[in-house]
Amino acid sequence: MKKDKSVIYWLLSGCVLVFIMVVVGGITRLTNSGLSMTDWHLVTDTFPPMSDQKWQEAFDAYKQFPEYQKINIHNDFQLDDYKFIYFWEWFHRFIGRIIGLVFIIPFVYFLIKKRIDSATLKKCFILLGMGALQGFFGWFMVKSGLVDNPDVSHFRLALHLTFAFVTFAYTLWVALDLIYPDKKFVLVDLKKLARITMFFLIAQIIYGGFVAGLNAGLVHNHWPLMSDGQFFHDSIALEKDSWLLRLTEGKSGVQFVHRTMAYIVVGLILFLYLKSKKYVLSAQQKNGLNALVLLVFIQFALGVFTLLYAVPLWLGLMHQVIAFFLLTAMTYTLHRLSK
């Protein structure tokens, strides 16, 4: 076990960095900073412009794209405003580079020193691929807002966001495999229910991305019912031509799914918690389930207030942060019920 401690710390540090990157990504989205850097270079964009001339060149390049031409040109948008939005997108990408270095350099060291067993090595190669794919998804998302519509595709945003959550969860799972190497008796019924709960939690995260990408939190700012005291608002059927599009591309439809699925996630976690009372559980399993119940109610309350107050930056960010903690507790609980 001793030889694995450094590998465990390495993996957990990766989890922390992914968490920070998602938080900064949330700020980037909520401050509308994501389209400020109109190109991507692996090395030359590592640091922001270092002179007034370089800043002006970057600003002039930004002016050639739809976000400035269709929106910010009308808002008395100046160089200082550009520097603000540039910082958050640059910082988001900078953390991505740090994550790459933090993964690759120790990984090579552990390989040379033969500190990683064969099973963990395979998982690390998967993580390496996931990291590279996440970088591609980030640029794939940004590119969608640089053509005609000065906003990124909500499908691509949800893909980028959800894959970051999944990458974090898998990294944590690999670390947990090393922290708890001993096998134990698996509670099959609880494991199955926990998997179903995880599925709906991931689906809810996807729809959170849809809501963010469409700014769907700025409509129907009422709870427990939508506008006009309606559970299923009339506008849902009017926004798009088919039910598939209404529930994936319409603001009202996407918000309806997200707010309704919240009840399903809360219900599943409560059902899992109550069902677990029939079994003799370890302290780890109990702690995971207790954390799940606490976090899901905090997250539900944050979701309600974020909606009622029309997504102020700090509430929107807290809602995303607690979603991360909830996924952490769900991953831990599922691991402890599975292995």
mmCIF file of C-alpha atoms in Angstrom:
data_model
loop_
_atom_site.group_PDB
_atom_site.id
_atom_site.type_symbol
_atom_site.label_atom_id
_atom_site.label_comp_id
_atom_site.label_asym_id
_atom_site.label_seq_id
_atom_site.Cartn_x
_atom_site.Cartn_y
_atom_site.Cartn_z
ATOM 1 C CA MET A 1 0.000 0.000 0.000
ATOM 2 C CA LYS A 2 2.845 2.350 0.838
ATOM 3 C CA LYS A 3 4.139 2.399 -2.727
ATOM 4 C CA ASP A 4 0.701 3.514 -3.964
ATOM 5 C CA LYS A 5 0.350 6.574 -1.731
ATOM 6 C CA SER A 6 2.139 8.935 -4.112
ATOM 7 C CA VAL A 7 -0.010 7.644 -6.987
ATOM 8 C CA ILE A 8 -3.145 8.217 -4.905
ATOM 9 C CA TYR A 9 -2.098 11.780 -4.057
ATOM 10 C CA TRP A 10 -1.341 12.371 -7.726
ATOM 11 C CA LEU A 11 -4.799 11.202 -8.790
ATOM 12 C CA LEU A 12 -6.544 13.178 -6.059
ATOM 13 C CA SER A 13 -4.600 16.322 -7.002
ATOM 14 C CA GLY A 14 -5.935 15.802 -10.515
ATOM 15 C CA CYS A 15 -9.459 15.680 -9.078
ATOM 16 C CA VAL A 16 -8.881 18.983 -7.273
ATOM 17 C CA LEU A 17 -7.562 20.626 -10.440
ATOM 18 C CA VAL A 18 -10.531 19.401 -12.507
ATOM 19 C CA PHE A 19 -12.839 20.812 -9.821
ATOM 20 C CA ILE A 20 -11.072 24.197 -9.995
ATOM 21 C CA MET A 21 -11.256 24.137 -13.772
ATOM 22 C CA VAL A 22 -15.011 23.475 -13.725
ATOM 23 C CA VAL A 23 -15.537 26.333 -11.250
ATOM 24 C CA VAL A 24 -13.529 28.721 -13.439
ATOM 25 C CA GLY A 25 -15.421 27.382 -16.457
ATOM 26 C CA GLY A 26 -18.662 28.283 -14.674
ATOM 27 C CA ILE A 27 -17.422 31.825 -14.050
ATOM 28 C CA THR A 28 -16.342 32.014 -17.691
ATOM 29 C CA ARG A 29 -19.825 31.060 -18.819
ATOM 30 C CA LEU A 30 -21.679 33.282 -16.353
ATOM 31 C CA THR A 31 -19.542 36.336 -17.272
ATOM 32 C CA ASN A 32 -19.944 35.637 -21.016
ATOM 33 C CA SER A 33 -16.164 35.364 -21.360
ATOM 34 C CA GLY A 34 -15.938 32.129 -23.342
ATOM 35 C CA LEU A 35 -15.607 33.688 -26.797
ATOM 36 C CA SER A 36 -12.968 36.280 -25.893
ATOM 37 C CA MET A 37 -10.050 34.204 -27.220
ATOM 38 C CA THR A 38 -10.778 33.642 -30.873
ATOM 39 C CA ASP A 39 -7.964 31.214 -31.620
ATOM 40 C CA TRP A 40 -6.099 28.439 -29.854
ATOM 41 C CA HIS A 41 -2.384 27.766 -29.739
ATOM 42 C CA LEU A 42 -0.769 25.234 -27.448
ATOM 43 C CA VAL A 43 2.256 27.374 -26.524
ATOM 44 C CA THR A 44 1.809 31.017 -27.592
ATOM 45 C CA ASP A 45 -1.438 31.477 -25.642
ATOM 46 C CA THR A 46 0.104 30.218 -22.403
ATOM 47 C CA PHE A 47 0.317 33.753 -21.025
ATOM 48 C CA PRO A 48 -1.915 36.769 -21.744
ATOM 49 C CA PRO A 49 -0.677 39.671 -23.911
ATOM 50 C CA MET A 50 2.326 41.353 -22.292
ATOM 51 C CA SER A 51 2.174 44.806 -23.923
ATOM 52 C CA ASP A 52 -0.389 47.409 -24.902
ATOM 53 C CA GLN A 53 0.261 46.619 -28.555
ATOM 54 C CA LYS A 54 -0.403 42.894 -28.034
ATOM 55 C CA TRP A 55 -3.591 43.667 -26.127
ATOM 56 C CA GLN A 56 -4.793 45.911 -28.938
ATOM 57 C CA GLU A 57 -4.008 43.200 -31.508
ATOM 58 C CA ALA A 58 -6.016 40.657 -29.518
ATOM 59 C CA PHE A 59 -8.893 43.115 -29.138
ATOM 60 C CA ASP A 60 -8.849 43.894 -32.866
ATOM 61 C CA ALA A 61 -8.975 40.167 -33.629
ATOM 62 C CA TYR A 62 -11.976 39.808 -31.272
ATOM 63 C CA LYS A 63 -13.767 42.610 -33.133
ATOM 64 C CA GLN A 64 -13.837 40.450 -36.275
ATOM 65 C CA PHE A 65 -16.197 37.923 -34.684
ATOM 66 C CA PRO A 66 -19.984 37.855 -34.125
ATOM 67 C CA GLU A 67 -20.020 38.440 -30.347
ATOM 68 C CA TYR A 68 -18.481 41.892 -30.762
ATOM 69 C CA GLN A 69 -20.150 42.743 -34.083
ATOM 70 C CA LYS A 70 -23.673 41.753 -32.992
ATOM 71 C CA ILE A 71 -23.660 42.414 -29.238
ATOM 72 C CA ASN A 72 -20.749 44.229 -27.620
ATOM 73 C CA ILE A 73 -20.341 46.889 -30.309
ATOM 74 C CA HIS A 74 -23.634 48.295 -29.004
ATOM 75 C CA ASN A 75 -22.541 48.194 -25.332
ATOM 76 C CA ASP A 76 -19.705 50.757 -25.432
ATOM 77 C CA PHE A 77 -17.338 47.805 -25.083
ATOM 78 C CA GLN A 78 -13.787 49.017 -24.506
ATOM 79 C CA LEU A 79 -10.347 47.456 -24.116
ATOM 80 C CA ASP A 80 -10.672 47.247 -20.319
ATOM 81 C CA ASP A 81 -13.932 45.314 -20.729
ATOM 82 C CA TYR A 82 -12.185 42.988 -23.143
ATOM 83 C CA LYS A 83 -9.311 42.402 -20.700
ATOM 84 C CA PHE A 84 -11.837 41.272 -18.073
ATOM 85 C CA ILE A 85 -13.509 38.631 -20.246
ATOM 86 C CA TYR A 86 -10.156 37.610 -21.744
ATOM 87 C CA PHE A 87 -8.785 36.869 -18.271
ATOM 88 C CA TRP A 88 -11.426 34.289 -17.399
ATOM 89 C CA GLU A 89 -11.147 32.396 -20.696
ATOM 90 C CA TRP A 90 -7.347 32.547 -20.524
ATOM 91 C CA PHE A 91 -7.352 31.347 -16.900
ATOM 92 C CA HIS A 92 -9.686 28.480 -17.825
ATOM 93 C CA ARG A 93 -7.343 27.347 -20.598
ATOM 94 C CA PHE A 94 -4.278 27.909 -18.396
ATOM 95 C CA ILE A 95 -5.625 25.518 -15.759
ATOM 96 C CA GLY A 96 -6.201 23.000 -18.552
ATOM 97 C CA ARG A 97 -2.513 23.224 -19.424
ATOM 98 C CA ILE A 98 -1.574 22.800 -15.747
ATOM 99 C CA ILE A 99 -3.759 19.693 -15.546
ATOM 100 C CA GLY A 100 -1.951 18.273 -18.575
ATOM 101 C CA LEU A 101 1.452 18.854 -16.990
ATOM 102 C CA VAL A 102 0.348 17.545 -13.585
ATOM 103 C CA PHE A 103 -0.884 14.371 -15.244
ATOM 104 C CA ILE A 104 1.850 13.685 -17.795
ATOM 105 C CA ILE A 105 5.035 14.501 -15.851
ATOM 106 C CA PRO A 106 4.270 12.356 -12.754
ATOM 107 C CA PHE A 107 2.796 9.668 -15.027
ATOM 108 C CA VAL A 108 6.090 9.330 -16.895
ATOM 109 C CA TYR A 109 7.972 9.305 -13.583
ATOM 110 C CA PHE A 110 5.742 6.569 -12.139
ATOM 111 C CA LEU A 111 6.160 4.555 -15.338
ATOM 112 C CA ILE A 112 9.953 4.758 -15.157
ATOM 113 C CA LYS A 113 9.952 3.861 -11.457
ATOM 114 C CA LYS A 114 7.382 1.069 -12.019
ATOM 115 C CA ARG A 115 5.101 2.510 -9.338
ATOM 116 C CA ILE A 116 1.866 1.786 -11.234
ATOM 117 C CA ASP A 117 0.448 -1.746 -11.430
ATOM 118 C CA SER A 118 -0.886 -3.060 -14.732
ATOM 119 C CA ALA A 119 -4.579 -2.603 -13.859
ATOM 120 C CA THR A 120 -4.075 1.032 -12.795
ATOM 121 C CA LEU A 121 -1.865 1.661 -15.820
ATOM 122 C CA LYS A 122 -4.702 0.775 -18.196
ATOM 123 C CA LYS A 123 -7.022 3.148 -16.328
ATOM 124 C CA CYS A 124 -4.400 5.912 -16.522
ATOM 125 C CA PHE A 125 -4.190 5.553 -20.292
ATOM 126 C CA ILE A 126 -7.974 5.940 -20.386
ATOM 127 C CA LEU A 127 -7.608 9.101 -18.273
ATOM 128 C CA LEU A 128 -4.957 10.405 -20.658
ATOM 129 C CA GLY A 129 -7.338 9.924 -23.572
ATOM 130 C CA MET A 130 -10.200 11.540 -21.650
ATOM 131 C CA GLY A 131 -8.053 14.599 -20.911
ATOM 132 C CA ALA A 132 -7.102 15.025 -24.552
ATOM 133 C CA LEU A 133 -10.717 14.560 -25.635
ATOM 134 C CA GLN A 134 -11.884 17.150 -23.100
ATOM 135 C CA GLY A 135 -9.476 19.695 -24.565
ATOM 136 C CA PHE A 136 -10.910 19.008 -28.008
ATOM 137 C CA PHE A 137 -14.483 19.341 -26.695
ATOM 138 C CA GLY A 138 -13.569 22.742 -25.240
ATOM 139 C CA TRP A 139 -12.382 24.106 -28.567
ATOM 140 C CA PHE A 140 -15.254 22.341 -30.384
ATOM 141 C CA MET A 141 -17.639 24.250 -28.095
ATOM 142 C CA VAL A 142 -15.940 27.646 -28.507
ATOM 143 C CA LYS A 143 -15.782 27.282 -32.288
ATOM 144 C CA SER A 144 -19.578 27.026 -32.468
ATOM 145 C CA GLY A 145 -19.861 30.618 -31.222
ATOM 146 C CA LEU A 146 -17.353 32.109 -33.651
ATOM 147 C CA VAL A 147 -19.249 31.595 -36.904
ATOM 148 C CA ASP A 148 -22.651 33.300 -37.157
ATOM 149 C CA ASN A 149 -24.430 33.021 -33.831
ATOM 150 C CA PRO A 150 -22.479 34.779 -31.039
ATOM 151 C CA ASP A 151 -23.250 32.054 -28.536
ATOM 152 C CA VAL A 152 -21.918 28.538 -28.187
ATOM 153 C CA SER A 153 -24.067 25.524 -28.982
ATOM 154 C CA HIS A 154 -25.815 24.381 -25.802
ATOM 155 C CA PHE A 155 -25.285 20.785 -26.939
ATOM 156 C CA ARG A 156 -21.520 21.340 -27.157
ATOM 157 C CA LEU A 157 -21.474 23.228 -23.861
ATOM 158 C CA ALA A 158 -23.311 20.359 -22.149
ATOM 159 C CA LEU A 159 -20.894 17.871 -23.720
ATOM 160 C CA HIS A 160 -17.870 19.848 -22.482
ATOM 161 C CA LEU A 161 -19.343 20.306 -18.996
ATOM 162 C CA THR A 162 -20.604 16.752 -18.549
ATOM 163 C CA PHE A 163 -17.398 15.183 -19.821
ATOM 164 C CA ALA A 164 -15.458 17.233 -17.245
ATOM 165 C CA PHE A 165 -17.726 15.820 -14.519
ATOM 166 C CA VAL A 166 -17.307 12.296 -15.884
ATOM 167 C CA THR A 167 -13.521 12.682 -16.120
ATOM 168 C CA PHE A 168 -13.449 13.830 -12.510
ATOM 169 C CA ALA A 169 -15.642 10.916 -11.397
ATOM 170 C CA TYR A 170 -13.497 8.359 -13.204
ATOM 171 C CA THR A 171 -10.281 9.849 -11.787
ATOM 172 C CA LEU A 172 -11.776 9.645 -8.295
ATOM 173 C CA TRP A 173 -12.887 6.053 -8.955
ATOM 174 C CA VAL A 174 -9.342 5.039 -9.961
ATOM 175 C CA ALA A 175 -7.996 6.667 -6.788
ATOM 176 C CA LEU A 176 -10.626 4.893 -4.672
ATOM 177 C CA ASP A 177 -9.584 1.554 -6.197
ATOM 178 C CA LEU A 178 -6.112 2.189 -4.757
ATOM 179 C CA ILE A 179 -7.340 3.580 -1.436
ATOM 180 C CA TYR A 180 -9.595 0.554 -0.864
ATOM 181 C CA PRO A 181 -7.788 -2.378 -2.519
ATOM 182 C CA ASP A 182 -9.514 -5.111 -0.492
ATOM 183 C CA LYS A 183 -12.624 -6.700 -1.990
ATOM 184 C CA LYS A 184 -15.742 -7.138 0.120
ATOM 185 C CA PHE A 185 -19.249 -8.539 -0.075
ATOM 186 C CA VAL A 186 -21.285 -6.493 -2.578
ATOM 187 C CA LEU A 187 -24.846 -5.449 -1.755
ATOM 188 C CA VAL A 188 -26.307 -6.136 -5.193
ATOM 189 C CA ASP A 189 -29.700 -4.424 -4.694
ATOM 190 C CA LEU A 190 -28.143 -1.218 -3.376
ATOM 191 C CA LYS A 191 -25.491 -1.301 -6.082
ATOM 192 C CA LYS A 192 -28.145 -1.502 -8.824
ATOM 193 C CA LEU A 193 -30.163 1.334 -7.288
ATOM 194 C CA ALA A 194 -27.027 3.453 -6.886
ATOM 195 C CA ARG A 195 -26.202 2.920 -10.574
ATOM 196 C CA ILE A 196 -29.690 4.049 -11.586
ATOM 197 C CA THR A 197 -29.308 7.107 -9.348
ATOM 198 C CA MET A 198 -25.938 7.893 -10.907
ATOM 199 C CA PHE A 199 -27.506 7.663 -14.382
ATOM 200 C CA PHE A 200 -30.205 10.201 -13.522
ATOM 201 C CA LEU A 201 -27.675 12.473 -11.815
ATOM 202 C CA ILE A 202 -25.529 12.522 -14.967
ATOM 203 C CA ALA A 203 -28.666 13.183 -17.048
ATOM 204 C CA GLN A 204 -29.487 16.081 -14.733
ATOM 205 C CA ILE A 205 -25.974 17.476 -15.171
ATOM 206 C CA ILE A 206 -26.429 17.264 -18.955
ATOM 207 C CA TYR A 207 -29.660 19.248 -18.684
ATOM 208 C CA GLY A 208 -27.908 21.714 -16.403
ATOM 209 C CA GLY A 209 -25.570 22.304 -19.337
ATOM 210 C CA PHE A 210 -28.564 22.767 -21.630
ATOM 211 C CA VAL A 211 -30.081 25.314 -19.232
ATOM 212 C CA ALA A 212 -26.792 27.207 -19.009
ATOM 213 C CA GLY A 213 -26.210 27.136 -22.770
ATOM 214 C CA LEU A 214 -29.706 28.394 -23.593
ATOM 215 C CA ASN A 215 -29.899 30.843 -20.661
ATOM 216 C CA ALA A 216 -33.077 28.974 -19.805
ATOM 217 C CA GLY A 217 -32.781 29.978 -16.164
ATOM 218 C CA LEU A 218 -33.889 33.476 -17.142
ATOM 219 C CA VAL A 219 -37.450 32.375 -17.972
ATOM 220 C CA HIS A 220 -40.220 31.076 -15.665
ATOM 221 C CA ASN A 221 -38.551 32.398 -12.521
ATOM 222 C CA HIS A 222 -41.180 30.883 -10.271
ATOM 223 C CA TRP A 223 -41.399 27.822 -8.023
ATOM 224 C CA PRO A 224 -42.898 25.268 -7.437
ATOM 225 C CA LEU A 225 -44.878 26.005 -10.606
ATOM 226 C CA MET A 226 -43.721 27.695 -13.800
ATOM 227 C CA SER A 227 -45.103 31.073 -14.942
ATOM 228 C CA ASP A 228 -48.852 31.721 -14.706
ATOM 229 C CA GLY A 229 -49.206 29.005 -12.058
ATOM 230 C CA GLN A 230 -48.716 26.225 -14.625
ATOM 231 C CA PHE A 231 -46.869 22.980 -13.957
ATOM 232 C CA PHE A 232 -46.314 22.416 -17.702
ATOM 233 C CA HIS A 233 -46.303 25.860 -19.273
ATOM 234 C CA ASP A 234 -48.088 26.534 -22.567
ATOM 235 C CA SER A 235 -44.910 28.032 -24.053
ATOM 236 C CA ILE A 236 -43.227 24.606 -24.055
ATOM 237 C CA ALA A 237 -45.431 23.415 -26.911
ATOM 238 C CA LEU A 238 -45.014 26.666 -28.864
ATOM 239 C CA GLU A 239 -41.223 27.033 -29.010
ATOM 240 C CA LYS A 240 -40.353 24.198 -31.414
ATOM 241 C CA ASP A 241 -42.032 21.992 -34.003
ATOM 242 C CA SER A 242 -41.506 18.570 -32.414
ATOM 243 C CA TRP A 243 -41.480 17.250 -28.857
ATOM 244 C CA LEU A 244 -37.873 16.137 -29.203
ATOM 245 C CA LEU A 245 -36.821 19.687 -30.089
ATOM 246 C CA ARG A 246 -39.133 21.228 -27.493
ATOM 247 C CA LEU A 247 -37.482 19.231 -24.718
ATOM 248 C CA THR A 248 -33.895 19.612 -25.953
ATOM 249 C CA GLU A 249 -33.750 23.026 -27.658
ATOM 250 C CA GLY A 250 -36.655 25.081 -26.297
ATOM 251 C CA LYS A 251 -35.885 27.226 -23.258
ATOM 252 C CA SER A 252 -39.160 26.421 -21.534
ATOM 253 C CA GLY A 253 -38.961 22.715 -22.357
ATOM 254 C CA VAL A 254 -35.346 22.362 -21.219
ATOM 255 C CA GLN A 255 -36.085 24.173 -17.970
ATOM 256 C CA PHE A 256 -39.132 21.962 -17.391
ATOM 257 C CA VAL A 257 -37.070 18.789 -17.783
ATOM 258 C CA HIS A 258 -34.306 20.118 -15.511
ATOM 259 C CA ARG A 259 -36.646 21.223 -12.737
ATOM 260 C CA THR A 260 -38.714 18.023 -12.963
ATOM 261 C CA MET A 261 -35.695 15.712 -13.035
ATOM 262 C CA ALA A 262 -34.512 17.378 -9.829
ATOM 263 C CA TYR A 263 -37.439 15.731 -8.028
ATOM 264 C CA ILE A 264 -36.476 12.366 -9.529
ATOM 265 C CA VAL A 265 -32.855 12.700 -8.348
ATOM 266 C CA VAL A 266 -33.971 13.708 -4.835
ATOM 267 C CA GLY A 267 -36.461 10.838 -4.759
ATOM 268 C CA LEU A 268 -33.924 8.254 -5.898
ATOM 269 C CA ILE A 269 -31.328 9.351 -3.344
ATOM 270 C CA LEU A 270 -33.923 9.259 -0.548
ATOM 271 C CA PHE A 271 -35.100 5.813 -1.717
ATOM 272 C CA LEU A 272 -31.489 4.584 -1.765
ATOM 273 C CA TYR A 273 -30.942 5.985 1.729
ATOM 274 C CA LEU A 274 -34.112 4.438 3.177
ATOM 275 C CA LYS A 275 -33.546 1.100 1.448
ATOM 276 C CA SER A 276 -30.017 0.972 2.879
ATOM 277 C CA LYS A 277 -31.490 0.933 6.403
ATOM 278 C CA LYS A 278 -32.407 -2.723 5.840
ATOM 279 C CA TYR A 279 -28.735 -3.680 5.588
ATOM 280 C CA VAL A 280 -25.735 -3.714 7.874
ATOM 281 C CA LEU A 281 -23.449 -1.118 6.327
ATOM 282 C CA SER A 282 -19.844 -0.141 6.847
ATOM 283 C CA ALA A 283 -18.969 3.295 8.203
ATOM 284 C CA GLN A 284 -17.799 4.304 4.717
ATOM 285 C CA GLN A 285 -21.097 3.328 3.134
ATOM 286 C CA LYS A 286 -23.094 5.166 5.819
ATOM 287 C CA ASN A 287 -20.979 8.286 5.453
ATOM 288 C CA GLY A 288 -21.417 8.260 1.680
ATOM 289 C CA LEU A 289 -25.201 7.912 1.921
ATOM 290 C CA ASN A 290 -25.483 10.588 4.627
ATOM 291 C CA ALA A 291 -23.437 12.993 2.488
ATOM 292 C CA LEU A 292 -25.651 12.240 -0.513
ATOM 293 C CA VAL A 293 -28.850 13.128 1.339
ATOM 294 C CA LEU A 294 -27.400 16.329 2.779
ATOM 295 C CA LEU A 295 -25.920 17.504 -0.514
ATOM 296 C CA VAL A 296 -28.960 16.717 -2.655
ATOM 297 C CA PHE A 297 -31.180 18.884 -0.437
ATOM 298 C CA ILE A 298 -28.637 21.717 -0.467
ATOM 299 C CA GLN A 299 -28.421 21.406 -4.253
ATOM 300 C CA PHE A 300 -32.191 21.359 -4.648
ATOM 301 C CA ALA A 301 -32.547 24.512 -2.533
ATOM 302 C CA LEU A 302 -29.781 26.248 -4.477
ATOM 303 C CA GLY A 303 -31.505 25.317 -7.736
ATOM 304 C CA VAL A 304 -34.759 26.867 -6.528
ATOM 305 C CA PHE A 305 -33.114 30.115 -5.379
ATOM 306 C CA THR A 306 -30.988 30.325 -8.541
ATOM 307 C CA LEU A 307 -34.220 30.166 -10.540
ATOM 308 C CA LEU A 308 -36.175 32.581 -8.345
ATOM 309 C CA TYR A 309 -33.422 35.204 -8.471
ATOM 310 C CA ALA A 310 -32.805 34.742 -12.238
ATOM 311 C CA VAL A 311 -29.294 33.272 -11.998
ATOM 312 C CA PRO A 312 -27.090 35.808 -10.194
ATOM 313 C CA LEU A 313 -23.440 34.887 -10.742
ATOM 314 C CA TRP A 314 -22.703 33.711 -7.199
ATOM 315 C CA LEU A 315 -25.819 31.523 -6.984
ATOM 316 C CA GLY A 316 -25.284 30.021 -10.415
ATOM 317 C CA LEU A 317 -21.698 29.251 -9.458
ATOM 318 C CA MET A 318 -22.669 27.707 -6.101
ATOM 319 C CA HIS A 319 -25.256 25.561 -7.850
ATOM 320 C CA GLN A 320 -22.511 24.198 -10.116
ATOM 321 C CA VAL A 321 -20.071 23.707 -7.219
ATOM 322 C CA ILE A 322 -22.557 21.708 -5.139
ATOM 323 C CA ALA A 323 -23.392 19.625 -8.215
ATOM 324 C CA PHE A 324 -19.709 18.699 -8.222
ATOM 325 C CA PHE A 325 -19.782 17.762 -4.536
ATOM 326 C CA LEU A 326 -22.958 15.754 -5.119
ATOM 327 C CA LEU A 327 -21.309 13.803 -7.922
ATOM 328 C CA THR A 328 -18.305 13.229 -5.643
ATOM 329 C CA ALA A 329 -20.545 11.770 -2.932
ATOM 330 C CA MET A 330 -22.430 9.695 -5.521
ATOM 331 C CA THR A 331 -19.187 8.305 -6.973
ATOM 332 C CA TYR A 332 -17.825 7.491 -3.510
ATOM 333 C CA THR A 333 -21.080 5.839 -2.408
ATOM 334 C CA LEU A 334 -21.384 3.793 -5.593
ATOM 335 C CA HIS A 335 -17.767 2.672 -5.230
ATOM 336 C CA ARG A 336 -18.293 1.628 -1.611
ATOM 337 C CA LEU A 337 -21.446 -0.290 -2.563
ATOM 338 C CA SER A 338 -19.719 -1.966 -5.524
ATOM 339 C CA LYS A 339 -16.280 -3.067 -4.354
#
